């Protein structure tokens, strides 16, 4: 009768188990890197998101007016909300401030596989430092968040907007004209880029060299070109230091310098990076981030900020595409009262196990033993406890291993110690 809104999804218990597994792993990784979790509201004032990008972003945003006439928006991302929160309440906190979050975001995108109107992000913001070691650690965190959940094949691309801008200046394109070119670079439309540079009066040889550097992933070649062709020596040295730390201190060898990484959002400045899962095809970008500037725009005292967000839904798709075997949560124990008189004692047994943290379920449909065992099988229960009058008279129950079918009579008081299962975390 009712249909789910376009671009949104429902999640079955099995899907939620996968999602919670990934979230648990990611939370641990954030924490071992010294980050602390925060939460911000699902909706904000609309202006928070238009302040930097202007009204062009309105097309992408779910915005509405509330009953008091306030213009509000469902958040399309969490960086602006986190910086609003920082400026409002955390400016005095010790630096650097390392904050992470999980949250739903909403974008009026054209839905397709891996692209939704409601999706989840796992992200972080690093406030108050811009040293190469801070940036290297940030990139390493993004990398290990994805590696630690079990993803095998990811591709890390690192770029720098200041260096790109300096390359364009060296080509003879002033800052105000560069904005016309970045969307073409972002979408890898190199033919269109070549013709636009041509109309801007740049020599063919120079254009070819530049476009070649945008397309190559040969780090050495890029760095040599940059050292010869830009005025940002200090910036290039900083980039080299970040790469050196990634390689030698964080043991991440498979990164690619890619000068065509420009990012879609308007607030980035300097370092930018993305992580793709090539297995996903079109919507392959799992993670995007970099250094950015929003604090002064929101009225705070300017200090460096950087961060990234991982698309949670795409990460799950990538794991599935790699045939990752998610750990399967199961009910360890299913309790079967043989008749209704056994219900009270059965519930007591169930509660004692639950108090021990052992996932325990009990028949709530008053089914007979055969049907109960069938159900226990269906929910993947490891063991069942059959509670019958003859056993109970002797303070015992029958413990049945659902895999082998083996049964043994055990004392009620010995149940927890006889059940060697993993407790819930
Ligand atoms: P973003 O690149 O717009 O960056 O989004 C980050 C990730 O969210 C993307 O790489 C993608 O995996 C996922 N994503 C984006 N749109 C969708 C969608 N419609 N459906 C499914 N997944 C999607 C940001 O949002 C920045 N706030 C990241 C950041 C944090 N930069 C600095 N700090």
PDB file of N, CA and C and ligand atoms in Angstrom, residues 76-79 101 107 109 114-117 119-121 124-125 263 265 267-268 285-290 292 306-314, ligand 1:
ATOM      1  N   UNK A  76      23.516  17.217   4.525  1.00  0.00           N
ATOM      2  CA  UNK A  76      24.050  16.445   3.404  1.00  0.00           C
ATOM      3  C   UNK A  76      25.417  15.853   3.744  1.00  0.00           C
ATOM      4  N   UNK A  77      26.009  16.309   4.841  1.00  0.00           N
ATOM      5  CA  UNK A  77      27.334  15.846   5.286  1.00  0.00           C
ATOM      6  C   UNK A  77      27.522  16.360   6.703  1.00  0.00           C
ATOM      7  N   UNK A  78      28.634  15.972   7.356  1.00  0.00           N
ATOM      8  CA  UNK A  78      28.768  16.343   8.773  1.00  0.00           C
ATOM      9  C   UNK A  78      29.896  17.319   9.098  1.00  0.00           C
ATOM     10  N   UNK A  79      30.685  17.705   8.108  1.00  0.00           N
ATOM     11  CA  UNK A  79      31.812  18.590   8.422  1.00  0.00           C
ATOM     12  C   UNK A  79      31.333  19.967   8.890  1.00  0.00           C
ATOM     13  N   UNK A 101      32.597  10.555  14.095  1.00  0.00           N
ATOM     14  CA  UNK A 101      31.129  10.474  14.111  1.00  0.00           C
ATOM     15  C   UNK A 101      30.643   9.413  13.134  1.00  0.00           C
ATOM     16  N   UNK A 107      21.001  13.472   0.563  1.00  0.00           N
ATOM     17  CA  UNK A 107      21.299  14.279  -0.627  1.00  0.00           C
ATOM     18  C   UNK A 107      20.286  13.948  -1.708  1.00  0.00           C
ATOM     19  N   UNK A 109      20.304  13.168  -4.612  1.00  0.00           N
ATOM     20  CA  UNK A 109      21.093  12.609  -5.711  1.00  0.00           C
ATOM     21  C   UNK A 109      20.207  11.750  -6.588  1.00  0.00           C
ATOM     22  N   UNK A 114      24.883   2.088  -4.903  1.00  0.00           N
ATOM     23  CA  UNK A 114      25.956   2.811  -4.226  1.00  0.00           C
ATOM     24  C   UNK A 114      25.692   4.298  -4.078  1.00  0.00           C
ATOM     25  N   UNK A 115      24.580   4.783  -4.597  1.00  0.00           N
ATOM     26  CA  UNK A 115      24.238   6.211  -4.473  1.00  0.00           C
ATOM     27  C   UNK A 115      22.793   6.318  -3.994  1.00  0.00           C
ATOM     28  N   UNK A 116      22.618   6.846  -2.811  1.00  0.00           N
ATOM     29  CA  UNK A 116      21.289   6.866  -2.212  1.00  0.00           C
ATOM     30  C   UNK A 116      20.936   8.282  -1.784  1.00  0.00           C
ATOM     31  N   UNK A 117      19.653   8.472  -1.458  1.00  0.00           N
ATOM     32  CA  UNK A 117      19.247   9.790  -0.951  1.00  0.00           C
ATOM     33  C   UNK A 117      19.406   9.851   0.556  1.00  0.00           C
ATOM     34  N   UNK A 119      21.995   8.067   3.206  1.00  0.00           N
ATOM     35  CA  UNK A 119      23.136   7.159   3.323  1.00  0.00           C
ATOM     36  C   UNK A 119      23.873   7.475   4.616  1.00  0.00           C
ATOM     37  N   UNK A 120      24.774   6.588   4.964  1.00  0.00           N
ATOM     38  CA  UNK A 120      25.461   6.746   6.244  1.00  0.00           C
ATOM     39  C   UNK A 120      26.925   7.068   6.024  1.00  0.00           C
ATOM     40  N   UNK A 121      27.446   7.955   6.847  1.00  0.00           N
ATOM     41  CA  UNK A 121      28.886   8.259   6.792  1.00  0.00           C
ATOM     42  C   UNK A 121      29.538   7.918   8.127  1.00  0.00           C
ATOM     43  N   UNK A 124      35.597  11.818  10.414  1.00  0.00           N
ATOM     44  CA  UNK A 124      36.292  12.468  11.533  1.00  0.00           C
ATOM     45  C   UNK A 124      36.814  13.838  11.132  1.00  0.00           C
ATOM     46  N   UNK A 125      37.060  14.660  12.137  1.00  0.00           N
ATOM     47  CA  UNK A 125      37.655  15.977  11.913  1.00  0.00           C
ATOM     48  C   UNK A 125      38.817  16.128  12.891  1.00  0.00           C
ATOM     49  N   UNK A 263      38.109  17.117  -5.439  1.00  0.00           N
ATOM     50  CA  UNK A 263      37.004  17.051  -4.478  1.00  0.00           C
ATOM     51  C   UNK A 263      35.837  17.944  -4.879  1.00  0.00           C
ATOM     52  N   UNK A 265      33.379  19.307  -2.793  1.00  0.00           N
ATOM     53  CA  UNK A 265      32.902  20.357  -1.885  1.00  0.00           C
ATOM     54  C   UNK A 265      33.831  21.572  -1.926  1.00  0.00           C
ATOM     55  N   UNK A 267      34.910  23.700   0.361  1.00  0.00           N
ATOM     56  CA  UNK A 267      35.711  24.205   1.485  1.00  0.00           C
ATOM     57  C   UNK A 267      37.156  23.696   1.544  1.00  0.00           C
ATOM     58  N   UNK A 268      37.535  22.809   0.597  1.00  0.00           N
ATOM     59  CA  UNK A 268      38.886  22.234   0.681  1.00  0.00           C
ATOM     60  C   UNK A 268      39.975  23.221   0.301  1.00  0.00           C
ATOM     61  N   UNK A 285      33.953   5.443  -5.054  1.00  0.00           N
ATOM     62  CA  UNK A 285      34.660   6.230  -4.044  1.00  0.00           C
ATOM     63  C   UNK A 285      34.132   5.938  -2.636  1.00  0.00           C
ATOM     64  N   UNK A 286      34.986   5.317  -1.828  1.00  0.00           N
ATOM     65  CA  UNK A 286      34.571   4.954  -0.468  1.00  0.00           C
ATOM     66  C   UNK A 286      34.802   6.089   0.500  1.00  0.00           C
ATOM     67  N   UNK A 287      35.867   6.868   0.247  1.00  0.00           N
ATOM     68  CA  UNK A 287      36.272   7.851   1.241  1.00  0.00           C
ATOM     69  C   UNK A 287      36.801   9.092   0.549  1.00  0.00           C
ATOM     70  N   UNK A 288      36.481  10.257   1.132  1.00  0.00           N
ATOM     71  CA  UNK A 288      37.030  11.496   0.584  1.00  0.00           C
ATOM     72  C   UNK A 288      37.316  12.454   1.717  1.00  0.00           C
ATOM     73  N   UNK A 289      38.393  13.219   1.573  1.00  0.00           N
ATOM     74  CA  UNK A 289      38.691  14.183   2.629  1.00  0.00           C
ATOM     75  C   UNK A 289      39.879  15.051   2.295  1.00  0.00           C
ATOM     76  N   UNK A 290      40.321  15.791   3.309  1.00  0.00           N
ATOM     77  CA  UNK A 290      41.461  16.671   3.112  1.00  0.00           C
ATOM     78  C   UNK A 290      41.442  17.823   4.088  1.00  0.00           C
ATOM     79  N   UNK A 292      40.735  21.739   5.040  1.00  0.00           N
ATOM     80  CA  UNK A 292      39.684  22.660   4.598  1.00  0.00           C
ATOM     81  C   UNK A 292      39.610  23.860   5.542  1.00  0.00           C
ATOM     82  N   UNK A 306      41.186  19.506   9.191  1.00  0.00           N
ATOM     83  CA  UNK A 306      41.228  18.494   8.129  1.00  0.00           C
ATOM     84  C   UNK A 306      40.357  17.332   8.578  1.00  0.00           C
ATOM     85  N   UNK A 307      39.935  16.521   7.637  1.00  0.00           N
ATOM     86  CA  UNK A 307      39.105  15.370   8.006  1.00  0.00           C
ATOM     87  C   UNK A 307      38.748  14.555   6.789  1.00  0.00           C
ATOM     88  N   UNK A 308      37.901  13.561   7.005  1.00  0.00           N
ATOM     89  CA  UNK A 308      37.427  12.754   5.873  1.00  0.00           C
ATOM     90  C   UNK A 308      36.134  12.066   6.272  1.00  0.00           C
ATOM     91  N   UNK A 309      35.426  11.573   5.284  1.00  0.00           N
ATOM     92  CA  UNK A 309      34.254  10.740   5.578  1.00  0.00           C
ATOM     93  C   UNK A 309      34.266   9.517   4.677  1.00  0.00           C
ATOM     94  N   UNK A 310      33.851   8.413   5.274  1.00  0.00           N
ATOM     95  CA  UNK A 310      33.753   7.146   4.545  1.00  0.00           C
ATOM     96  C   UNK A 310      32.279   6.853   4.301  1.00  0.00           C
ATOM     97  N   UNK A 311      31.946   6.521   3.076  1.00  0.00           N
ATOM     98  CA  UNK A 311      30.576   6.125   2.746  1.00  0.00           C
ATOM     99  C   UNK A 311      30.357   4.714   3.257  1.00  0.00           C
ATOM    100  N   UNK A 312      29.520   4.618   4.267  1.00  0.00           N
ATOM    101  CA  UNK A 312      29.320   3.364   4.971  1.00  0.00           C
ATOM    102  C   UNK A 312      28.671   2.312   4.068  1.00  0.00           C
ATOM    103  N   UNK A 313      27.671   2.776   3.300  1.00  0.00           N
ATOM    104  CA  UNK A 313      26.895   1.832   2.469  1.00  0.00           C
ATOM    105  C   UNK A 313      27.758   1.234   1.361  1.00  0.00           C
ATOM    106  N   UNK A 314      28.593   2.090   0.773  1.00  0.00           N
ATOM    107  CA  UNK A 314      29.494   1.588  -0.288  1.00  0.00           C
ATOM    108  C   UNK A 314      30.539   0.642   0.286  1.00  0.00           C
TER     109      UNK A 314
HETATM  110  P1  LIG B   1      32.012  13.407   0.283  1.00  0.00           P
HETATM  111  O1  LIG B   1      33.075  12.970  -0.675  1.00  0.00           O
HETATM  112  O2  LIG B   1      30.926  14.260  -0.249  1.00  0.00           O
HETATM  113  O3  LIG B   1      32.761  14.141   1.471  1.00  0.00           O
HETATM  114  O4  LIG B   1      31.370  12.134   0.953  1.00  0.00           O
HETATM  115  C1  LIG B   1      32.170  11.152   1.571  1.00  0.00           C
HETATM  116  C2  LIG B   1      31.725   9.768   1.129  1.00  0.00           C
HETATM  117  O5  LIG B   1      30.329   9.595   1.364  1.00  0.00           O
HETATM  118  C3  LIG B   1      31.897   9.503  -0.357  1.00  0.00           C
HETATM  119  O6  LIG B   1      33.223   9.128  -0.669  1.00  0.00           O
HETATM  120  C4  LIG B   1      30.914   8.362  -0.580  1.00  0.00           C
HETATM  121  O7  LIG B   1      31.504   7.119  -0.237  1.00  0.00           O
HETATM  122  C5  LIG B   1      29.808   8.673   0.408  1.00  0.00           C
HETATM  123  N1  LIG B   1      28.650   9.252  -0.291  1.00  0.00           N
HETATM  124  C6  LIG B   1      28.490  10.504  -0.739  1.00  0.00           C
HETATM  125  N2  LIG B   1      27.291  10.664  -1.337  1.00  0.00           N
HETATM  126  C7  LIG B   1      26.672   9.464  -1.259  1.00  0.00           C
HETATM  127  C8  LIG B   1      25.382   8.967  -1.680  1.00  0.00           C
HETATM  128  N3  LIG B   1      24.489   9.736  -2.276  1.00  0.00           N
HETATM  129  N4  LIG B   1      25.092   7.669  -1.424  1.00  0.00           N
HETATM  130  C9  LIG B   1      25.987   6.860  -0.795  1.00  0.00           C
HETATM  131  N5  LIG B   1      27.192   7.279  -0.369  1.00  0.00           N
HETATM  132  C10 LIG B   1      27.542   8.554  -0.592  1.00  0.00           C
HETATM  133  C11 LIG B   1      32.136  14.678   2.561  1.00  0.00           C
HETATM  134  O8  LIG B   1      30.978  14.485   2.843  1.00  0.00           O
HETATM  135  C12 LIG B   1      33.043  15.491   3.456  1.00  0.00           C
HETATM  136  N6  LIG B   1      32.243  16.019   4.585  1.00  0.00           N
HETATM  137  C13 LIG B   1      34.208  14.654   3.947  1.00  0.00           C
HETATM  138  C14 LIG B   1      35.105  15.434   4.867  1.00  0.00           C
HETATM  139  C15 LIG B   1      35.142  15.371   6.214  1.00  0.00           C
HETATM  140  N7  LIG B   1      36.006  16.311   4.472  1.00  0.00           N
HETATM  141  C16 LIG B   1      36.599  16.825   5.529  1.00  0.00           C
HETATM  142  N8  LIG B   1      36.072  16.278   6.607  1.00  0.00           N
END
